Amino acid sequence: MTVDPEPTLRRIWADILDLPESDISPGDSFLSLGGDSVLAVRTAALVRRRLGVVLAMSDLPVQHTLADLAAVVRERGTVRAADVPDLKVTRRDDPLAPFPLLPLQQGYFVGQQDGWELSYESAHHYADLGLTGVDGDEAPEALSDALHRLAAHQPALRARVLPDGSQRILDLDAPGAIPSLTVHDWRALDPEEAARRLAGLRADMRAHGPDPAAGPGVDLRLSLLPGGRGRLHSSMSLLLVDGWSSGVFHRDLFAFAADWNAVLAPLDIDFGDYVTAVQRLPETPQWQADRDWWWQRLDAFPQPPALPLAAEPDAVRADVMRSLEARLAPERWARVQELCRAHGVTPSAAALAAYAVALARTAGHRRFLLNSLQLNRLPLHPDVHRMVGAFSSTVLLPVELPGQASFAALARDLQTLTGEALAHSLVSGVEVSRELARRWGTTRPVAPVVFQSTLGVDAAMGSSIPEEAGPLGRIDLADHRQELRTPQVAVEGRLYEARDELVIVLSLVEELFQAEDVERLFATWTTLLRSLETREGWESACDLPGALDPDGGLRLGARPRATTGQDGGAPRDELEQAVAGCWRELLGLPEHHPLDRAAEFFALGGDSLVAIRMLTRLARSGLPQVTPRAFLTAPTVAGLAAAIRAKR
């Protein structure tokens, strides 16, 4: 690269961090100026757009200075980075043709089959926003029109999930393609009755989310309340929409609702085009190198935190997840962020460290496996950040907290651990979890304790939720509720910002735990986060358990599958031969492969998505339908054949 990239990079940082260019010097680090890993993804996208240089996440550590980044860009401008796959996103020949689910979508799809532990009929995110000054006569029509225009602009809102575990986008004119708005006009009710109906609506939307296998993946409702108040309720399937997409959805929706004549810049690609491109990742040496990096480490991975249980996960059939919430006021949150920069860590890393300490104290040990949800939008095209879609992925974090360390040192260690994992994130956490489950010989979720941070998303998007939206009135983010229902997750800690407040949420399957353990876990986490307003909170030694690993009891962990006790050998009858033939085809085994009747499906390379396809295919051939839960009791040719005979 012959042109000096530093002035352009300074402008990029100024745009992303909302700073004057004059305030950014070559020796300033991205972190010290307020950057984090989410904003680093946005940086990569803008560098690709403005300088034509492709960067990997490993090129963008938050500790890098402007001068460091300029040196990397000069190098990458002449030699392609060894860990950046050369993928191009182009329009598909047929935009309505089916395309695969991404790995985390597959996990959610399987989780809706009611066959695995901690399953639900739908995986969805529910939110509602307070509205004041609503024009009750104009708002419903404006919002319905906005939703129609948004579905035309964002094709993923018209997506459907097919029985074979693929997805497709419906034509705009296809029956039922566009989500519809439901309006609840309770303006004439007395306040107590309106509140009662509002509570009932919330409870229903929490427990029953949209299923894109049967209809639209978005359920949007408007409650009109006495006194010019209202609430906008949205329930979104996690099969179609991730956290970033929820922000895109609401920004675009409010833009259309506020102005009948609003026009958004068209998208040159859709979610199907992106997914088609990333399907080629396993063909690249970069993906294979990331896979090798993970596979070499898996045998040393610990179990999840051994949180005390009130019931075994396979005995629990929950309808909703309980959520505990706390908030940190803007001035206090600003002070925490200031001290994060002073100690060289991102706010997300500090929150993760506090969460890990709280888990360690509750579980009684210091080494455990966490699952971190990431906004995984590879910067393969300038439009990727403007699209609605289920881009998110997960990354596994094998945490080992030191026996003695200050909070600042502990947070820096976890920031380094996360950075190393994200630098090898071309292989998703779902794929890593499947391999880990094979090695452990379990069908139980291997990483059911989750951390999620969307801090910095507003800055990465370049805008926040508007304060007003035409006839919808004023949007009050302080009066904002969120609920989550995620399959195969026992506990999830997450953070997001509402205006300038920090919102801290712990969601969990309440039936799994004793109430006092949950309250103690949440209190410890929030207390630690609040202590980071002071330098003493950063410099004092963390009080951690002496034990590195757990010691017995009823604990959250990946229990091995029970042995089937079946005799081996060749399939014995026509039914077992039919099952074996189906397995050979779906698992890519040679036609004459000597498949043992006692060989386990997952040991042969099967995974949960392929299992769903296999059971569906056998049922379509005329055999009785076997549930995933029944199959998992004996996942062998002989075991499945026996389950089919029992159904007969």
JSON list of C-alpha atoms in Angstrom, two decimals, residues 521-610:
[
{"chain": "A", "resi": 521, "resn": "LEU", "atom": "CA", "xyz": [-25.29, -15.45, 42.37]},
{"chain": "A", "resi": 522, "resn": "PHE", "atom": "CA", "xyz": [-27.04, -12.35, 41.05]},
{"chain": "A", "resi": 523, "resn": "ALA", "atom": "CA", "xyz": [-26.25, -10.28, 44.15]},
{"chain": "A", "resi": 524, "resn": "THR", "atom": "CA", "xyz": [-22.56, -11.20, 43.93]},
{"chain": "A", "resi": 525, "resn": "TRP", "atom": "CA", "xyz": [-22.39, -10.29, 40.24]},
{"chain": "A", "resi": 526, "resn": "THR", "atom": "CA", "xyz": [-24.12, -6.93, 40.61]},
{"chain": "A", "resi": 527, "resn": "THR", "atom": "CA", "xyz": [-22.18, -6.03, 43.76]},
{"chain": "A", "resi": 528, "resn": "LEU", "atom": "CA", "xyz": [-18.90, -6.70, 41.99]},
{"chain": "A", "resi": 529, "resn": "LEU", "atom": "CA", "xyz": [-19.94, -4.60, 39.00]},
{"chain": "A", "resi": 530, "resn": "ARG", "atom": "CA", "xyz": [-20.96, -1.70, 41.25]},
{"chain": "A", "resi": 531, "resn": "SER", "atom": "CA", "xyz": [-17.65, -1.93, 43.12]},
{"chain": "A", "resi": 532, "resn": "LEU", "atom": "CA", "xyz": [-15.85, -1.10, 39.87]},
{"chain": "A", "resi": 533, "resn": "GLU", "atom": "CA", "xyz": [-16.86, 2.56, 40.32]},
{"chain": "A", "resi": 534, "resn": "THR", "atom": "CA", "xyz": [-13.89, 2.82, 42.71]},
{"chain": "A", "resi": 535, "resn": "ARG", "atom": "CA", "xyz": [-10.21, 2.08, 42.29]},
{"chain": "A", "resi": 536, "resn": "GLU", "atom": "CA", "xyz": [-10.38, -0.08, 45.41]},
{"chain": "A", "resi": 537, "resn": "GLY", "atom": "CA", "xyz": [-12.79, -2.41, 43.63]},
{"chain": "A", "resi": 538, "resn": "TRP", "atom": "CA", "xyz": [-10.20, -2.94, 40.90]},
{"chain": "A", "resi": 539, "resn": "GLU", "atom": "CA", "xyz": [-7.11, -3.30, 43.05]},
{"chain": "A", "resi": 540, "resn": "SER", "atom": "CA", "xyz": [-8.40, -5.45, 45.91]},
{"chain": "A", "resi": 541, "resn": "ALA", "atom": "CA", "xyz": [-7.81, -9.20, 45.83]},
{"chain": "A", "resi": 542, "resn": "CYS", "atom": "CA", "xyz": [-10.79, -11.31, 44.72]},
{"chain": "A", "resi": 543, "resn": "ASP", "atom": "CA", "xyz": [-12.18, -13.73, 47.27]},
{"chain": "A", "resi": 544, "resn": "LEU", "atom": "CA", "xyz": [-12.25, -17.06, 45.37]},
{"chain": "A", "resi": 545, "resn": "PRO", "atom": "CA", "xyz": [-12.74, -20.71, 46.35]},
{"chain": "A", "resi": 546, "resn": "GLY", "atom": "CA", "xyz": [-9.69, -22.77, 47.13]},
{"chain": "A", "resi": 547, "resn": "ALA", "atom": "CA", "xyz": [-10.85, -25.72, 45.02]},
{"chain": "A", "resi": 548, "resn": "LEU", "atom": "CA", "xyz": [-9.90, -25.77, 41.36]},
{"chain": "A", "resi": 549, "resn": "ASP", "atom": "CA", "xyz": [-12.49, -28.40, 40.39]},
{"chain": "A", "resi": 550, "resn": "PRO", "atom": "CA", "xyz": [-15.83, -29.53, 41.91]},
{"chain": "A", "resi": 551, "resn": "ASP", "atom": "CA", "xyz": [-16.29, -32.50, 44.19]},
{"chain": "A", "resi": 552, "resn": "GLY", "atom": "CA", "xyz": [-19.48, -34.52, 43.68]},
{"chain": "A", "resi": 553, "resn": "GLY", "atom": "CA", "xyz": [-23.12, -33.80, 44.49]},
{"chain": "A", "resi": 554, "resn": "LEU", "atom": "CA", "xyz": [-26.05, -33.01, 42.22]},
{"chain": "A", "resi": 555, "resn": "ARG", "atom": "CA", "xyz": [-24.32, -30.59, 39.87]},
{"chain": "A", "resi": 556, "resn": "LEU", "atom": "CA", "xyz": [-24.73, -28.97, 36.48]},
{"chain": "A", "resi": 557, "resn": "GLY", "atom": "CA", "xyz": [-22.45, -30.89, 34.14]},
{"chain": "A", "resi": 558, "resn": "ALA", "atom": "CA", "xyz": [-22.22, -33.00, 30.99]},
{"chain": "A", "resi": 559, "resn": "ARG", "atom": "CA", "xyz": [-23.17, -36.47, 32.21]},
{"chain": "A", "resi": 560, "resn": "PRO", "atom": "CA", "xyz": [-22.01, -39.30, 29.88]},
{"chain": "A", "resi": 561, "resn": "ARG", "atom": "CA", "xyz": [-24.64, -41.21, 27.94]},
{"chain": "A", "resi": 562, "resn": "ALA", "atom": "CA", "xyz": [-25.80, -44.43, 29.50]},
{"chain": "A", "resi": 563, "resn": "THR", "atom": "CA", "xyz": [-24.45, -47.53, 27.78]},
{"chain": "A", "resi": 564, "resn": "THR", "atom": "CA", "xyz": [-27.05, -49.33, 25.69]},
{"chain": "A", "resi": 565, "resn": "GLY", "atom": "CA", "xyz": [-26.00, -52.88, 26.57]},
{"chain": "A", "resi": 566, "resn": "GLN", "atom": "CA", "xyz": [-26.92, -54.14, 23.09]},
{"chain": "A", "resi": 567, "resn": "ASP", "atom": "CA", "xyz": [-25.23, -56.98, 21.27]},
{"chain": "A", "resi": 568, "resn": "GLY", "atom": "CA", "xyz": [-23.10, -55.97, 18.32]},
{"chain": "A", "resi": 569, "resn": "GLY", "atom": "CA", "xyz": [-22.86, -57.38, 14.86]},
{"chain": "A", "resi": 570, "resn": "ALA", "atom": "CA", "xyz": [-24.60, -56.83, 11.53]},
{"chain": "A", "resi": 571, "resn": "PRO", "atom": "CA", "xyz": [-28.21, -55.53, 11.41]},
{"chain": "A", "resi": 572, "resn": "ARG", "atom": "CA", "xyz": [-30.46, -58.53, 12.11]},
{"chain": "A", "resi": 573, "resn": "ASP", "atom": "CA", "xyz": [-33.68, -57.84, 10.25]},
{"chain": "A", "resi": 574, "resn": "GLU", "atom": "CA", "xyz": [-35.28, -55.67, 7.60]},
{"chain": "A", "resi": 575, "resn": "LEU", "atom": "CA", "xyz": [-36.06, -52.83, 10.01]},
{"chain": "A", "resi": 576, "resn": "GLU", "atom": "CA", "xyz": [-32.51, -52.60, 11.33]},
{"chain": "A", "resi": 577, "resn": "GLN", "atom": "CA", "xyz": [-31.23, -52.70, 7.75]},
{"chain": "A", "resi": 578, "resn": "ALA", "atom": "CA", "xyz": [-33.54, -49.80, 6.83]},
{"chain": "A", "resi": 579, "resn": "VAL", "atom": "CA", "xyz": [-32.24, -47.77, 9.77]},
{"chain": "A", "resi": 580, "resn": "ALA", "atom": "CA", "xyz": [-28.64, -48.61, 8.86]},
{"chain": "A", "resi": 581, "resn": "GLY", "atom": "CA", "xyz": [-29.23, -47.59, 5.23]},
{"chain": "A", "resi": 582, "resn": "CYS", "atom": "CA", "xyz": [-30.62, -44.22, 6.31]},
{"chain": "A", "resi": 583, "resn": "TRP", "atom": "CA", "xyz": [-27.63, -43.66, 8.59]},
{"chain": "A", "resi": 584, "resn": "ARG", "atom": "CA", "xyz": [-25.15, -44.52, 5.83]},
{"chain": "A", "resi": 585, "resn": "GLU", "atom": "CA", "xyz": [-26.74, -41.98, 3.52]},
{"chain": "A", "resi": 586, "resn": "LEU", "atom": "CA", "xyz": [-27.03, -39.11, 5.99]},
{"chain": "A", "resi": 587, "resn": "LEU", "atom": "CA", "xyz": [-23.62, -39.69, 7.59]},
{"chain": "A", "resi": 588, "resn": "GLY", "atom": "CA", "xyz": [-21.85, -40.06, 4.24]},
{"chain": "A", "resi": 589, "resn": "LEU", "atom": "CA", "xyz": [-20.71, -43.62, 4.92]},
{"chain": "A", "resi": 590, "resn": "PRO", "atom": "CA", "xyz": [-19.87, -45.99, 2.04]},
{"chain": "A", "resi": 591, "resn": "GLU", "atom": "CA", "xyz": [-22.82, -48.04, 0.79]},
{"chain": "A", "resi": 592, "resn": "HIS", "atom": "CA", "xyz": [-21.24, -51.31, 1.92]},
{"chain": "A", "resi": 593, "resn": "HIS", "atom": "CA", "xyz": [-19.88, -49.93, 5.20]},
{"chain": "A", "resi": 594, "resn": "PRO", "atom": "CA", "xyz": [-20.15, -52.76, 7.80]},
{"chain": "A", "resi": 595, "resn": "LEU", "atom": "CA", "xyz": [-22.32, -50.74, 10.17]},
{"chain": "A", "resi": 596, "resn": "ASP", "atom": "CA", "xyz": [-22.50, -52.40, 13.59]},
{"chain": "A", "resi": 597, "resn": "ARG", "atom": "CA", "xyz": [-25.99, -52.50, 15.10]},
{"chain": "A", "resi": 598, "resn": "ALA", "atom": "CA", "xyz": [-24.57, -51.32, 18.46]},
{"chain": "A", "resi": 599, "resn": "ALA", "atom": "CA", "xyz": [-22.53, -48.43, 17.02]},
{"chain": "A", "resi": 600, "resn": "GLU", "atom": "CA", "xyz": [-23.66, -45.05, 18.39]},
{"chain": "A", "resi": 601, "resn": "PHE", "atom": "CA", "xyz": [-24.99, -42.45, 15.99]},
{"chain": "A", "resi": 602, "resn": "PHE", "atom": "CA", "xyz": [-22.96, -39.59, 17.45]},
{"chain": "A", "resi": 603, "resn": "ALA", "atom": "CA", "xyz": [-19.73, -41.58, 17.56]},
{"chain": "A", "resi": 604, "resn": "LEU", "atom": "CA", "xyz": [-20.16, -42.18, 13.81]},
{"chain": "A", "resi": 605, "resn": "GLY", "atom": "CA", "xyz": [-20.13, -38.41, 13.17]},
{"chain": "A", "resi": 606, "resn": "GLY", "atom": "CA", "xyz": [-23.81, -37.61, 13.63]},
{"chain": "A", "resi": 607, "resn": "ASP", "atom": "CA", "xyz": [-25.00, -34.47, 15.36]},
{"chain": "A", "resi": 608, "resn": "SER", "atom": "CA", "xyz": [-28.32, -33.23, 16.67]},
{"chain": "A", "resi": 609, "resn": "LEU", "atom": "CA", "xyz": [-29.43, -31.63, 13.39]},
{"chain": "A", "resi": 610, "resn": "VAL", "atom": "CA", "xyz": [-28.65, -34.76, 11.39]}
]
